[in-house]
Every structure is written in structure tokens, then in C-alpha cells.
mmCIF file of C-alpha atoms in Angstrom:
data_model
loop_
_atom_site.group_PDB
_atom_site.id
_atom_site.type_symbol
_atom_site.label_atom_id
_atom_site.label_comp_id
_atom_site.label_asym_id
_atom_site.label_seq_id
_atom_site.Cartn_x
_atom_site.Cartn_y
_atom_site.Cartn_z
ATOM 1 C CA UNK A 1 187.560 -37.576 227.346
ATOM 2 C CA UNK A 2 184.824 -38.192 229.621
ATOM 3 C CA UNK A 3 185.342 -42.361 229.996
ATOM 4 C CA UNK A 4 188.497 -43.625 229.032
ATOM 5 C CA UNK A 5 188.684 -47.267 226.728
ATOM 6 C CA UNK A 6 190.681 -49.431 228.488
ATOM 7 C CA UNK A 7 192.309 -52.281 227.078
ATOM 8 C CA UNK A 8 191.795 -55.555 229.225
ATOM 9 C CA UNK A 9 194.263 -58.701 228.477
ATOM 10 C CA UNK A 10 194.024 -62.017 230.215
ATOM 11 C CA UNK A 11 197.280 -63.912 230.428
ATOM 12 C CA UNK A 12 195.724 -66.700 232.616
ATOM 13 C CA UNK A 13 195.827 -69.901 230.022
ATOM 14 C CA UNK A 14 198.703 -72.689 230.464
ATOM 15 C CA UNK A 15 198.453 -73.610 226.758
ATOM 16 C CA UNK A 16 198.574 -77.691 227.465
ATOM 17 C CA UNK A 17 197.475 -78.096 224.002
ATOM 18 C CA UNK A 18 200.275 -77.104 223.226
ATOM 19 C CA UNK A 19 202.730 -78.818 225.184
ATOM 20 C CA UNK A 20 206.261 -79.264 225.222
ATOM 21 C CA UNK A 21 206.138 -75.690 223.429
ATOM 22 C CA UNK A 22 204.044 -74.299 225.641
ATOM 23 C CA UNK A 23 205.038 -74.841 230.116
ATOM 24 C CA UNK A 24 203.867 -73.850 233.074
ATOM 25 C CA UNK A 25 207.208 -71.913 233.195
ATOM 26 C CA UNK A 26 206.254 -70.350 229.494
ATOM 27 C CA UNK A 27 202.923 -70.353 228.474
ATOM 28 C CA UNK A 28 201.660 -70.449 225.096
ATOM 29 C CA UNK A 29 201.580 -66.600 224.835
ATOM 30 C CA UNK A 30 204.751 -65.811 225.943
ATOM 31 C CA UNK A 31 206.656 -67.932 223.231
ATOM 32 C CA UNK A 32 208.494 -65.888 220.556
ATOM 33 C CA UNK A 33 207.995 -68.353 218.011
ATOM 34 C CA UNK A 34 205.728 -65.632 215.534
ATOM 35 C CA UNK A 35 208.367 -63.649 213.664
ATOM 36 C CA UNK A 36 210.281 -62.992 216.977
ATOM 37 C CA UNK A 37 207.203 -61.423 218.870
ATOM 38 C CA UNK A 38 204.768 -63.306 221.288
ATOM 39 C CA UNK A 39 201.234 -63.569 220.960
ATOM 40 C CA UNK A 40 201.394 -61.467 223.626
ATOM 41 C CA UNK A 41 202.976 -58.375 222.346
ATOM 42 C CA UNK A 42 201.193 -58.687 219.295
ATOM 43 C CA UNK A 43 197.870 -58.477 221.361
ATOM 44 C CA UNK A 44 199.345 -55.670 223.020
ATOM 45 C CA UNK A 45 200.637 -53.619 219.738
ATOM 46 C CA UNK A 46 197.227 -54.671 217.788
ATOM 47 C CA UNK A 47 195.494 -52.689 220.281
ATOM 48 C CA UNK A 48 197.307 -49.658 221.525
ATOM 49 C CA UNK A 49 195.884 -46.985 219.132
ATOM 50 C CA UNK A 50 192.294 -48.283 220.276
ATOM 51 C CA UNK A 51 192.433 -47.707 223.833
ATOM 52 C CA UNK A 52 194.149 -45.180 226.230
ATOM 53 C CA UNK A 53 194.588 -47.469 228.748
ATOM 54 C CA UNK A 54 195.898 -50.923 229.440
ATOM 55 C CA UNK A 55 195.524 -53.777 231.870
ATOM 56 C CA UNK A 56 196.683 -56.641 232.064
ATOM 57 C CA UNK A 57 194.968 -59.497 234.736
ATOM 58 C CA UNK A 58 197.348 -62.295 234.844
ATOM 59 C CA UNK A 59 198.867 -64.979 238.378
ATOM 60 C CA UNK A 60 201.206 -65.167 240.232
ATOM 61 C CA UNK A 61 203.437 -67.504 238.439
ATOM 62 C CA UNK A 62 203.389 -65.674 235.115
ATOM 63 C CA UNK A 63 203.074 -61.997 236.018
ATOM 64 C CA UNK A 64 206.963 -61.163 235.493
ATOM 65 C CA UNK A 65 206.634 -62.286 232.234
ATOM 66 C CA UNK A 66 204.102 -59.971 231.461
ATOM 67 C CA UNK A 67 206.225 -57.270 232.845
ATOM 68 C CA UNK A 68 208.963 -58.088 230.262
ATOM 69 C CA UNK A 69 206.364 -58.169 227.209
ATOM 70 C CA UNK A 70 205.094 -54.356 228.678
ATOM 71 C CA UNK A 71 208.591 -53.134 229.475
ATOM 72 C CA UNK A 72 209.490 -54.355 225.671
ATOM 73 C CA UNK A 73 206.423 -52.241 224.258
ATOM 74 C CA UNK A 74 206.942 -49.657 226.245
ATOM 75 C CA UNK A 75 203.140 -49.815 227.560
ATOM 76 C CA UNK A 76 202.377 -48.068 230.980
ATOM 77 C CA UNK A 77 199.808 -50.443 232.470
ATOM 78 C CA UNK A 78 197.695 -51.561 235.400
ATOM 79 C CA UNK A 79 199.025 -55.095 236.766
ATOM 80 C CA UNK A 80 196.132 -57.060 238.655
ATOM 81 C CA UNK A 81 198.246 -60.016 239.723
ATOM 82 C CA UNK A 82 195.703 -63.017 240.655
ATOM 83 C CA UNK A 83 197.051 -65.555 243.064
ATOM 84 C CA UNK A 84 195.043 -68.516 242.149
ATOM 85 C CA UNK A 85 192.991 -69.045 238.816
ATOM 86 C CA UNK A 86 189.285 -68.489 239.641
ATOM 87 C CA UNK A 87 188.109 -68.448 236.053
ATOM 88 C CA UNK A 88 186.449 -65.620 233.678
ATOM 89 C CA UNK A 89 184.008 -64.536 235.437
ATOM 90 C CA UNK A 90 186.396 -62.961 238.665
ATOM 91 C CA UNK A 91 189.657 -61.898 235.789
ATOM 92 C CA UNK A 92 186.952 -59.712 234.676
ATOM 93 C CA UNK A 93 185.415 -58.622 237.492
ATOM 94 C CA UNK A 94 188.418 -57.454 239.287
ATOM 95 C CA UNK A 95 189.033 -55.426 235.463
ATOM 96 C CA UNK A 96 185.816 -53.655 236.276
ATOM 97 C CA UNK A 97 186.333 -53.015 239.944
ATOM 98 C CA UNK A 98 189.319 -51.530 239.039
ATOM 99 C CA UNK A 99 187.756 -49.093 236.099
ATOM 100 C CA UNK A 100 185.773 -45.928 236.874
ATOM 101 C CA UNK A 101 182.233 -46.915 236.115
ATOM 102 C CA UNK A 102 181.638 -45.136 232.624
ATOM 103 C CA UNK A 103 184.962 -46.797 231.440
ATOM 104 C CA UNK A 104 184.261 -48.915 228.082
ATOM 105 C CA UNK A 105 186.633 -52.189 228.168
ATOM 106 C CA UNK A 106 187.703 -54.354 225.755
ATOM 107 C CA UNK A 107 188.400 -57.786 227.078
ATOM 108 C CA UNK A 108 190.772 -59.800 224.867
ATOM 109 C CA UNK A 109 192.362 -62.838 225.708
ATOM 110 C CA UNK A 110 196.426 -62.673 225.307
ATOM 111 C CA UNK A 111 197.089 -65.953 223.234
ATOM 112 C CA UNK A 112 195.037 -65.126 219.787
ATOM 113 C CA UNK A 113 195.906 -64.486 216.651
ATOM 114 C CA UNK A 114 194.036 -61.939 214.515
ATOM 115 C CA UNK A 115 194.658 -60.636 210.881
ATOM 116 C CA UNK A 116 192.997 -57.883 208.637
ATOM 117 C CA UNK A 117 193.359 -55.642 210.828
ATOM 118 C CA UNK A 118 190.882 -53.084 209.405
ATOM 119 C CA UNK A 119 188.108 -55.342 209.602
ATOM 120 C CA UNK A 120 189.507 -55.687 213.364
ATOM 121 C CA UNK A 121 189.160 -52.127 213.815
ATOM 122 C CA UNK A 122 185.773 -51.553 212.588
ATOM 123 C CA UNK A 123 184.455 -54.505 214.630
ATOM 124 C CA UNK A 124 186.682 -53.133 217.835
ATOM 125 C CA UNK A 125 184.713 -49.176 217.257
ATOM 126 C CA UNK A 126 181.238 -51.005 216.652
ATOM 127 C CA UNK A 127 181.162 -52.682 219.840
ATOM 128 C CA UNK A 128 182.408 -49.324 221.680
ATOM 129 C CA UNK A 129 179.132 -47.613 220.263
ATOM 130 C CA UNK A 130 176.943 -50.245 221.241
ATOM 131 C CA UNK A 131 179.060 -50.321 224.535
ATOM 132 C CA UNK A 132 177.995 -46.711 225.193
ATOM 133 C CA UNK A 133 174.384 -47.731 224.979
ATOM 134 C CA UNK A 134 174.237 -49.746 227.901
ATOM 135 C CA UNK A 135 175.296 -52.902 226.194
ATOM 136 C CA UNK A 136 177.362 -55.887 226.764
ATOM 137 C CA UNK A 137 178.981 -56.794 223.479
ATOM 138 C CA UNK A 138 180.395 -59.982 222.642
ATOM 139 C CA UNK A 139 182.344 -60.342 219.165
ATOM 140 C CA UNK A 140 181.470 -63.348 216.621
ATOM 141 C CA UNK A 141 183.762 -64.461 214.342
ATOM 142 C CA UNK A 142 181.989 -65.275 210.763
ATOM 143 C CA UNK A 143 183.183 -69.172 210.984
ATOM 144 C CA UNK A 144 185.922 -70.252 207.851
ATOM 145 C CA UNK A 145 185.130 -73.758 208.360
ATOM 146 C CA UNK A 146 183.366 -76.439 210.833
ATOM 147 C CA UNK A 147 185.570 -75.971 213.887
ATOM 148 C CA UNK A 148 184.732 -78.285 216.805
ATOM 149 C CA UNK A 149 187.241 -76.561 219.269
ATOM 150 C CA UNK A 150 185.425 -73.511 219.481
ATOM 151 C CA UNK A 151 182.138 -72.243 220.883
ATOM 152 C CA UNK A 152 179.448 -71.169 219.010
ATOM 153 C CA UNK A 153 176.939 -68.232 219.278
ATOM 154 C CA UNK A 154 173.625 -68.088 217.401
ATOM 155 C CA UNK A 155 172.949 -64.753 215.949
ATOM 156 C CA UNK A 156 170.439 -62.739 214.488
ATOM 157 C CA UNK A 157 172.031 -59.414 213.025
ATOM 158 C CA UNK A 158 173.428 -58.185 216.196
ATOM 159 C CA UNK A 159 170.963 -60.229 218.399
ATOM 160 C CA UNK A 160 172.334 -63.299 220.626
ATOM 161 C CA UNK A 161 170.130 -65.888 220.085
ATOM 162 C CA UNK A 162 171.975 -68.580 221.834
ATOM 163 C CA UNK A 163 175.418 -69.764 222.799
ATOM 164 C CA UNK A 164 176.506 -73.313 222.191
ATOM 165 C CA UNK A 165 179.092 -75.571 223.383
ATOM 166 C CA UNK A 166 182.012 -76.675 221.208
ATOM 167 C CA UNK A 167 179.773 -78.939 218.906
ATOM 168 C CA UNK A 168 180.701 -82.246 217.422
ATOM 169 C CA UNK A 169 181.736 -82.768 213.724
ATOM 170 C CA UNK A 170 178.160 -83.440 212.533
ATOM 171 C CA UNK A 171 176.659 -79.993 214.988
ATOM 172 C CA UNK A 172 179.464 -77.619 213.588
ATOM 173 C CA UNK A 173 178.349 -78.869 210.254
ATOM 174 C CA UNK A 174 174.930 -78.327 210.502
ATOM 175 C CA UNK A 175 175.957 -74.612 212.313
ATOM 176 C CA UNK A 176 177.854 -74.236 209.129
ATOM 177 C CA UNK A 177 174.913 -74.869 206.643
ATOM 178 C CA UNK A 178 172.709 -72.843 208.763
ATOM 179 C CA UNK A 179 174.577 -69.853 208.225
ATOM 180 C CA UNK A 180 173.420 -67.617 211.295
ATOM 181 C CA UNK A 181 175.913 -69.437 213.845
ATOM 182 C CA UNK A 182 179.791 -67.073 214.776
ATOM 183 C CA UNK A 183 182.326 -68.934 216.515
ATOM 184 C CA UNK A 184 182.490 -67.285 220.195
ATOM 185 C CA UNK A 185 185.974 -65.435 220.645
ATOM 186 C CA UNK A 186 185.861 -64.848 224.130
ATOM 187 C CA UNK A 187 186.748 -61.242 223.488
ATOM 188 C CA UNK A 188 183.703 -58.482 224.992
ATOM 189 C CA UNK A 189 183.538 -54.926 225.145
ATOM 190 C CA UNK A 190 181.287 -52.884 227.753
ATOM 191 C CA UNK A 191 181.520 -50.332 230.105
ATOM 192 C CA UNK A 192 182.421 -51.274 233.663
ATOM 193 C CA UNK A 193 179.405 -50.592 236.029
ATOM 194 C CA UNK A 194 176.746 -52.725 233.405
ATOM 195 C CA UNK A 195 178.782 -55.509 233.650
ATOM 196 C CA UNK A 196 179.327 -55.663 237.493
ATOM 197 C CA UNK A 197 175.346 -54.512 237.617
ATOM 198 C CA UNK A 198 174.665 -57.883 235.650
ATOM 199 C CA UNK A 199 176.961 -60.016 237.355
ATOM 200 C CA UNK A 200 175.550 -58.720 240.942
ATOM 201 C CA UNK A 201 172.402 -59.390 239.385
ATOM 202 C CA UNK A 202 173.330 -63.247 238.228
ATOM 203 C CA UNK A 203 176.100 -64.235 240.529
ATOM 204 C CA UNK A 204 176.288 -62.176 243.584
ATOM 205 C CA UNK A 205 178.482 -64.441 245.303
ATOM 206 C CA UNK A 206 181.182 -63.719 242.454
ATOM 207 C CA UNK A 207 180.354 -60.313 242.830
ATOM 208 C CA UNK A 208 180.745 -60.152 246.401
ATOM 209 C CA UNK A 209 183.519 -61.975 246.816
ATOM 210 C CA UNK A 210 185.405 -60.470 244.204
ATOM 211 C CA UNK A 211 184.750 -57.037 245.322
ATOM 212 C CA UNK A 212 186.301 -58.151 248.577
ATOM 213 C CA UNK A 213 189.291 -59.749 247.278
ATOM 214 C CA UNK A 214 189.731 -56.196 244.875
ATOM 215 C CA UNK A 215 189.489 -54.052 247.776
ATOM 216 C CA UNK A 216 191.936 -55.665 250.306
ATOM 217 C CA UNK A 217 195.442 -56.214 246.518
ATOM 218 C CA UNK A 218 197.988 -54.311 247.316
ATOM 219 C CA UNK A 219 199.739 -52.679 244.547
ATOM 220 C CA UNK A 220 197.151 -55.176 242.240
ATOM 221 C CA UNK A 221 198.151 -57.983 243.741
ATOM 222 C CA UNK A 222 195.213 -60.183 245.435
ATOM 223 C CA UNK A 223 194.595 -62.260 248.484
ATOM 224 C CA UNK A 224 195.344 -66.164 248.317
ATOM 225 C CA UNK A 225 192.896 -66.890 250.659
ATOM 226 C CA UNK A 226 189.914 -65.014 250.146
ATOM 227 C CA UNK A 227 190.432 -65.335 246.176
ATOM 228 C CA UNK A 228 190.025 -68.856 246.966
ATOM 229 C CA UNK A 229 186.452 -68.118 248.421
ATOM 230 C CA UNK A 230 185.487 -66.818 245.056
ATOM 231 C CA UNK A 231 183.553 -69.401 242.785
ATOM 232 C CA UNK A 232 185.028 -70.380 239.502
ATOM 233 C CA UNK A 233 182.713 -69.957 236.424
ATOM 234 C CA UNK A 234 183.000 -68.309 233.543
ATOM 235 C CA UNK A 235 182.000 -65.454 231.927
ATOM 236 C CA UNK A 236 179.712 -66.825 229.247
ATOM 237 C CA UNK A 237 177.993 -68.968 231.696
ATOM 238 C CA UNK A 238 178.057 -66.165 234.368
ATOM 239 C CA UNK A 239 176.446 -63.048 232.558
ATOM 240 C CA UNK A 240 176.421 -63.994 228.463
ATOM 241 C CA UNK A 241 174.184 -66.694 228.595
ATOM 242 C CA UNK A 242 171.601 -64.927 230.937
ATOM 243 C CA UNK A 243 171.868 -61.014 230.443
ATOM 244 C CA UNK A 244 169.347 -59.078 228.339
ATOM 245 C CA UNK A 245 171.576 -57.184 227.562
ATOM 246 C CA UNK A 246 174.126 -58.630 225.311
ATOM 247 C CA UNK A 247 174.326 -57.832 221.235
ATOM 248 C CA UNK A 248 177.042 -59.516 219.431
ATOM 249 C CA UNK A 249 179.488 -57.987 216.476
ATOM 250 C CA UNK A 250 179.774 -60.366 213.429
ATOM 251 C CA UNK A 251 183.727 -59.572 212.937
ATOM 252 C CA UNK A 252 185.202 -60.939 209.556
ATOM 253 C CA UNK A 253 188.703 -60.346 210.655
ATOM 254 C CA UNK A 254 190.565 -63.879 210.246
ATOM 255 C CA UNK A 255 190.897 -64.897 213.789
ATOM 256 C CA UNK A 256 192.290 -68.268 215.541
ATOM 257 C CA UNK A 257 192.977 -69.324 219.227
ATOM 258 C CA UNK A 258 195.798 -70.819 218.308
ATOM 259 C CA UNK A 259 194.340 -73.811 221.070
ATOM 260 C CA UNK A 260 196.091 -76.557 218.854
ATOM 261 C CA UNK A 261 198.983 -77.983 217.056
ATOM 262 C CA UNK A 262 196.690 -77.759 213.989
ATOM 263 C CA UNK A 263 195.949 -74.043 214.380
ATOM 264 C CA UNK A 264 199.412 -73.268 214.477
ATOM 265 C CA UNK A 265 200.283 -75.357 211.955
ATOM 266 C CA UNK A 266 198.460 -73.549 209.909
ATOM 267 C CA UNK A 267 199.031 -70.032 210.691
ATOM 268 C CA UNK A 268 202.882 -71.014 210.268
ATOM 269 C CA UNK A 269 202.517 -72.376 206.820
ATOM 270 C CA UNK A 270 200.556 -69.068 205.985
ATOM 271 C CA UNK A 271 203.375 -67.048 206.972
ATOM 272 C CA UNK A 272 205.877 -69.414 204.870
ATOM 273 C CA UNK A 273 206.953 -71.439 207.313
ATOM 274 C CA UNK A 274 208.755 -74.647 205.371
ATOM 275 C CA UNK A 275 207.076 -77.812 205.185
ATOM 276 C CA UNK A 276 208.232 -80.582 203.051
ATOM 277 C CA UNK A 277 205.915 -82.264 200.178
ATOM 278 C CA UNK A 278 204.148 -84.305 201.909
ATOM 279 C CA UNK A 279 202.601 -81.590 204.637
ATOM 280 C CA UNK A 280 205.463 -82.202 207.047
ATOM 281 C CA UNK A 281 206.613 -79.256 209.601
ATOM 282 C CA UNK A 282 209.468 -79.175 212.352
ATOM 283 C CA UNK A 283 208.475 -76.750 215.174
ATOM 284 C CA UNK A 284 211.183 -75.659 217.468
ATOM 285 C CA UNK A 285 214.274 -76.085 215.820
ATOM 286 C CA UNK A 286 216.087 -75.548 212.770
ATOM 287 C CA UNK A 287 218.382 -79.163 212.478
ATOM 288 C CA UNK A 288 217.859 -80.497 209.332
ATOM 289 C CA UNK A 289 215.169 -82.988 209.804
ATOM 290 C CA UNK A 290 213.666 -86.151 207.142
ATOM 291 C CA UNK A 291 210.667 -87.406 206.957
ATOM 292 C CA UNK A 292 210.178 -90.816 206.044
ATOM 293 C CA UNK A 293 207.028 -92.329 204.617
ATOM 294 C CA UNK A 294 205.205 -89.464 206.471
ATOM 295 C CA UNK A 295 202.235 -87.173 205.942
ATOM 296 C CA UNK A 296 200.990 -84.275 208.049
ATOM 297 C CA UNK A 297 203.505 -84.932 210.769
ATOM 298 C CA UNK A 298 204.484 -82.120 213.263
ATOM 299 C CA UNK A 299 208.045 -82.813 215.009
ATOM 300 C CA UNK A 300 207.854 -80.402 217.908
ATOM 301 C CA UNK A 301 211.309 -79.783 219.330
ATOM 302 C CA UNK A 302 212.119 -78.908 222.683
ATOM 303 C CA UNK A 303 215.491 -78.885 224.398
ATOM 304 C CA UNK A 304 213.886 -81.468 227.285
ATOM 305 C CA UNK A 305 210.963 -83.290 225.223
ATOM 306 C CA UNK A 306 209.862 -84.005 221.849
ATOM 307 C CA UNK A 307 206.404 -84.486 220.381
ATOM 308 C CA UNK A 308 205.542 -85.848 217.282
ATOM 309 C CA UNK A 309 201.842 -85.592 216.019
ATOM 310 C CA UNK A 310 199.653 -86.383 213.373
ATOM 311 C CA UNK A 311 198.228 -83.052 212.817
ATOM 312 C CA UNK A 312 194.710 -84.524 212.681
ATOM 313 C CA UNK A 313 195.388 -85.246 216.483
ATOM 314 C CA UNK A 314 195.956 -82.006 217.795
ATOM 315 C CA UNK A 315 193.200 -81.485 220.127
ATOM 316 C CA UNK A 316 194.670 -85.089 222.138
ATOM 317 C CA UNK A 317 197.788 -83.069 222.838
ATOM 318 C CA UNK A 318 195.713 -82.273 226.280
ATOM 319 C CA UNK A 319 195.570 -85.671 227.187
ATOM 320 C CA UNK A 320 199.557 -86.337 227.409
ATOM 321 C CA UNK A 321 199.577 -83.086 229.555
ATOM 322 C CA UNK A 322 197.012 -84.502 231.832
ATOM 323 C CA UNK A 323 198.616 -87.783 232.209
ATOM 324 C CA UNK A 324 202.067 -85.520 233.166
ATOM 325 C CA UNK A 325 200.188 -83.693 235.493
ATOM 326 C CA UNK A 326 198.972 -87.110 237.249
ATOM 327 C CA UNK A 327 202.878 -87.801 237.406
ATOM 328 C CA UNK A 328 203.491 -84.842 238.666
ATOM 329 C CA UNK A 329 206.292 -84.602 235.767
ATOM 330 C CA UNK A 330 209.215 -82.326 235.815
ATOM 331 C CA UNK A 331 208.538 -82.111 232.152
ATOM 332 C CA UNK A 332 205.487 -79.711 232.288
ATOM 333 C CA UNK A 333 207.256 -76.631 234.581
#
């Protein structure tokens, strides 16, 4: 084969959504919790018969548990071990610095969820074609409901029209009834030398420095100090939102983030995990567990915290980790 497709999965996220499942010490995608497998190795298995080569850009504090996930599956890889998060923009980067320039990648993050897998497929080969061409392809999920924790991308067929923040209730609405808006999966497919040729071209000082900090790893791993020169932004606002070059996929596989409490919730129940009649779930644990005058509750067990959530306030799940992190708790490691 002339370029080879290399399969590109980010490990960086923490997860502190999800929190007390999800620690600094296991992050969201390393938790077993999905019919004994990780996120992780199902990102990894969902992908091996589209690509002949893997790599996985992850830190320093996580990278071993990588290693386990790839010893597990088997999967020869290429570790790029980052030793402080600088964002999108640089993960990817250092992917393309360390491709051969005709190399098509597929950037996935390692935390997702994705069903119907043919639909996945089609969407995965559709963006290498337009990949070959010279573009930068960023996939669009066709949106099940009006999500405000995702980004949005306007679309025309496969032409970007514009990419949007996570919206409000009312905005994701009004995307909804529109009918021409994708949720933005932060998942892209191009080949190597247009994307560093469009981030030279937009952010040279990512380029630069990220160059730099590729050429000096050892054995993948990178430089504390001059990663730390680098500046964090990502992708989307890096090359996406400015490029001419970018076409989008409208995917209908069923796809979720997982980024909440909610989200999982959900994806549980549809894999017939128990809840009792009035919505409730336990997380975590299988004690028998009551619950009292209750609706849409989520008990999250852990052996050294508990949470326990209406599941209608999943996204404020980040604002207990925050506080922690002000404490400098023991509680989030």
C-alpha cells in the first residue's frame, strides 16, 4: 500500500464529569464498567480492521494504562507519551509529525461510545476518500435530540458551514428544527502533511513548537519543558474553524461522549442494566440498594466516595470536581 491508515486515539481526558467513577488515577476510559471492556478497548477493537496502524497519544500519568488496554488486544502500536496536556491542537500534531506525509489518519477520541457499526464503517471509508483528495474531514453526527453538551457544526451536504459552541436549551432547539445542524464528534480523518500544511498556515507557533518538542521524545516520550512552550488550543479553533479545506461526513451511527452521568445512564439502561420503577440506577456496585420516594436518582458507588444525582443534574457533576480540586482532595487521585 502506498500510504498506510493509521489509527490515532487520544487518551488525554480526566472524565470529572464523571467523578468518583472516573480519577485522575483511572480515567473515564479506562473503567471496565461496559460488559467487562473499557471504552478504551472498545475504541481500539471498533477500529482495527480499518486501519493498519495504531497510535495512541496519551501523558504521562496515564500512559501505562494504555499499555495494559494494547497488551490486552494484542495491538502493536506507536506510544507518543505527552508530559503535560497542551490541548488538541499539539495531540494531533505530534500524530502527524510522527506519520509519513501521505498517511491518512483517523483521529478518534478514546472515551466514546459508538453503535451500528456498519453505518460506522461507511462513514469511517467516506472520509478516507475525501481524505485522499486533499481534504480535512470532520465527522457529524445526525443529532437524536437537543443536546446542549455537545458542539454543533452547520452543514450543507458535505460542506462546513459553521461550527458552534455547545448551545443553550432554546439554540439546540432551534439547531434541531433547522435540520442542517450535526453534533461535532471531535473525531477527523486526513492525511498527515495537509493538516500540518494548515496548521503552519494558521498557528505556526503550534506548529513550530510542536515540531520541536516531536523531534527532541525519546522512544515517544516528549520534553516537559519545551512542551510547555507550546500554546494550548484546540483543534477546531486551530485549523476547523479557519481551513478551506474541511468537508464534513453526516454519520448516522448512534454515537455518545459518554461526558455525563446522564449519557451513561442511558447507554446502561440500553444494554439492560436494572433500574427500579421509578427510573432509579446504582452504578458501581451490586449491594442491594432501595429507593425511597425517589425518581431518576443515580447512586454512584465507589469504595472511597459516593455520589448521588438527580440525573437531570449531570452536567454539575464538574462543579464538585472543581471544588475538590480547590481542596486539593485526596478524593480525586
Amino acid at each position: 500500500m502506498s500510504n498506510s491508515i493509521v489509527h490515532v486515539i487520544l487518551t488525554g481526558g480526566v472524565g470529572s464529569r464523571l467523578w468518583p467513577l472516573s480519577r485522575k488515577s483511572q480515567p473515564k476510559q479506562y473503567l471496565e464498567i461496559f460488559d467487562g471492556k473499557s471504552l478504551f478497548e472498545m475504541t481500539v477493537n471498533r477500529n482495527s480492521h480499518l486501519a493498519n496502524k495504531v497510535m495512541v497519544v496519551g501523558n504521562v500519568d496515564n500512559h501505562h494504562l494504555s499499555g495494559k488496554v494494547m497488551d490486552k488486544s494484542q495491538t502493536a502500536y506507536l506510544n507518543i507519551v505527552e508530559a503535560t496536556p497542551r490541548n488538541t491542537a499539539a495531540a494531533i500534531a505530534f500524530a502527524a509529525f510522527a506519520s509519513d506525509p501521505d498517511d491518512i489518519l483517523i483521529i478518534t477520541p478514546s472515551d466514546h461510545i459508538i453503535d451500528k457499526m456498519e453505518n460506522y464503517n461507511d462513514a469511517i471509508n467516506d472520509a478516507i476518500s475525501k481524505a485522499q483528495e486533499g481534504f480535512i474531514v470532520t465527522f457529524g453526527i445526525i443529532p437524536t435530540k437537543p443536546e446542549t453538551g455537545y458542539g454543533y457544526i452547520e452543514s450543507k451536504g458535505d460542506k462546513v458551514l459553521s461550527f458552534r459552541e455547545k448551545p443553550n436549551e432554546t439554540t439546540a432547539k432551534d439547531f434541531i428544527a433547522k435540520g442542517n445542524f450535526l453534533w461535532n464528534s471531535g473525531m477527523f480523518c486526513f492525511k498527515a502533511s495537509v493538516l500540518l500544511e494548515e496548521l503552519k498556515q494558521f498557528q505556526p507557533e503550534v506548529y513550530e513548537k510542536s515540531k520541536i518538542v516531536w523531534e527532541s521524545s525519546k522512544e515517544g516520550f516528549l520534553d516537559l519543558e519545551a512542551s510547555l512552550e507550546i500554546p494550548s488550543i484546540s483543534i477546531d479553533y486551530a485549523v476547523m474553524e479557519r481551513s478551506k479545506k474541511i468537508k464534513v461526513v453526516p454519520a448516522s451511527f448512534s454515537w455518545s461522549d459518554l461526558g455525563s452521568f446522564e449519557s451513561v445512564y442511558d447507554y446502561l439502561f440500553s444494554k439492560g442494566h436494572p433500574i427500579d420503577k421509578n427510573g432509579n440506577m446504582v452504578i458501581g456496585c451490586n449491594k442491594h440498594t432501595t429507593f425511597l420516594g425517589l425518581k431518576n436518582t443515580i447512586f454512584v458507588y465507589t469504595d472511597t466516595a459516593n455520589l448521588i444525582l438527580q440525573k437531570e443534574n449531570s452536567q454539575d457533576v464538574k462543579d464538585i470536581y472543581s471544588e475538590l480540586e480547590k481542596q486539593n482532595s485526596e478524593l480525586l487521585n
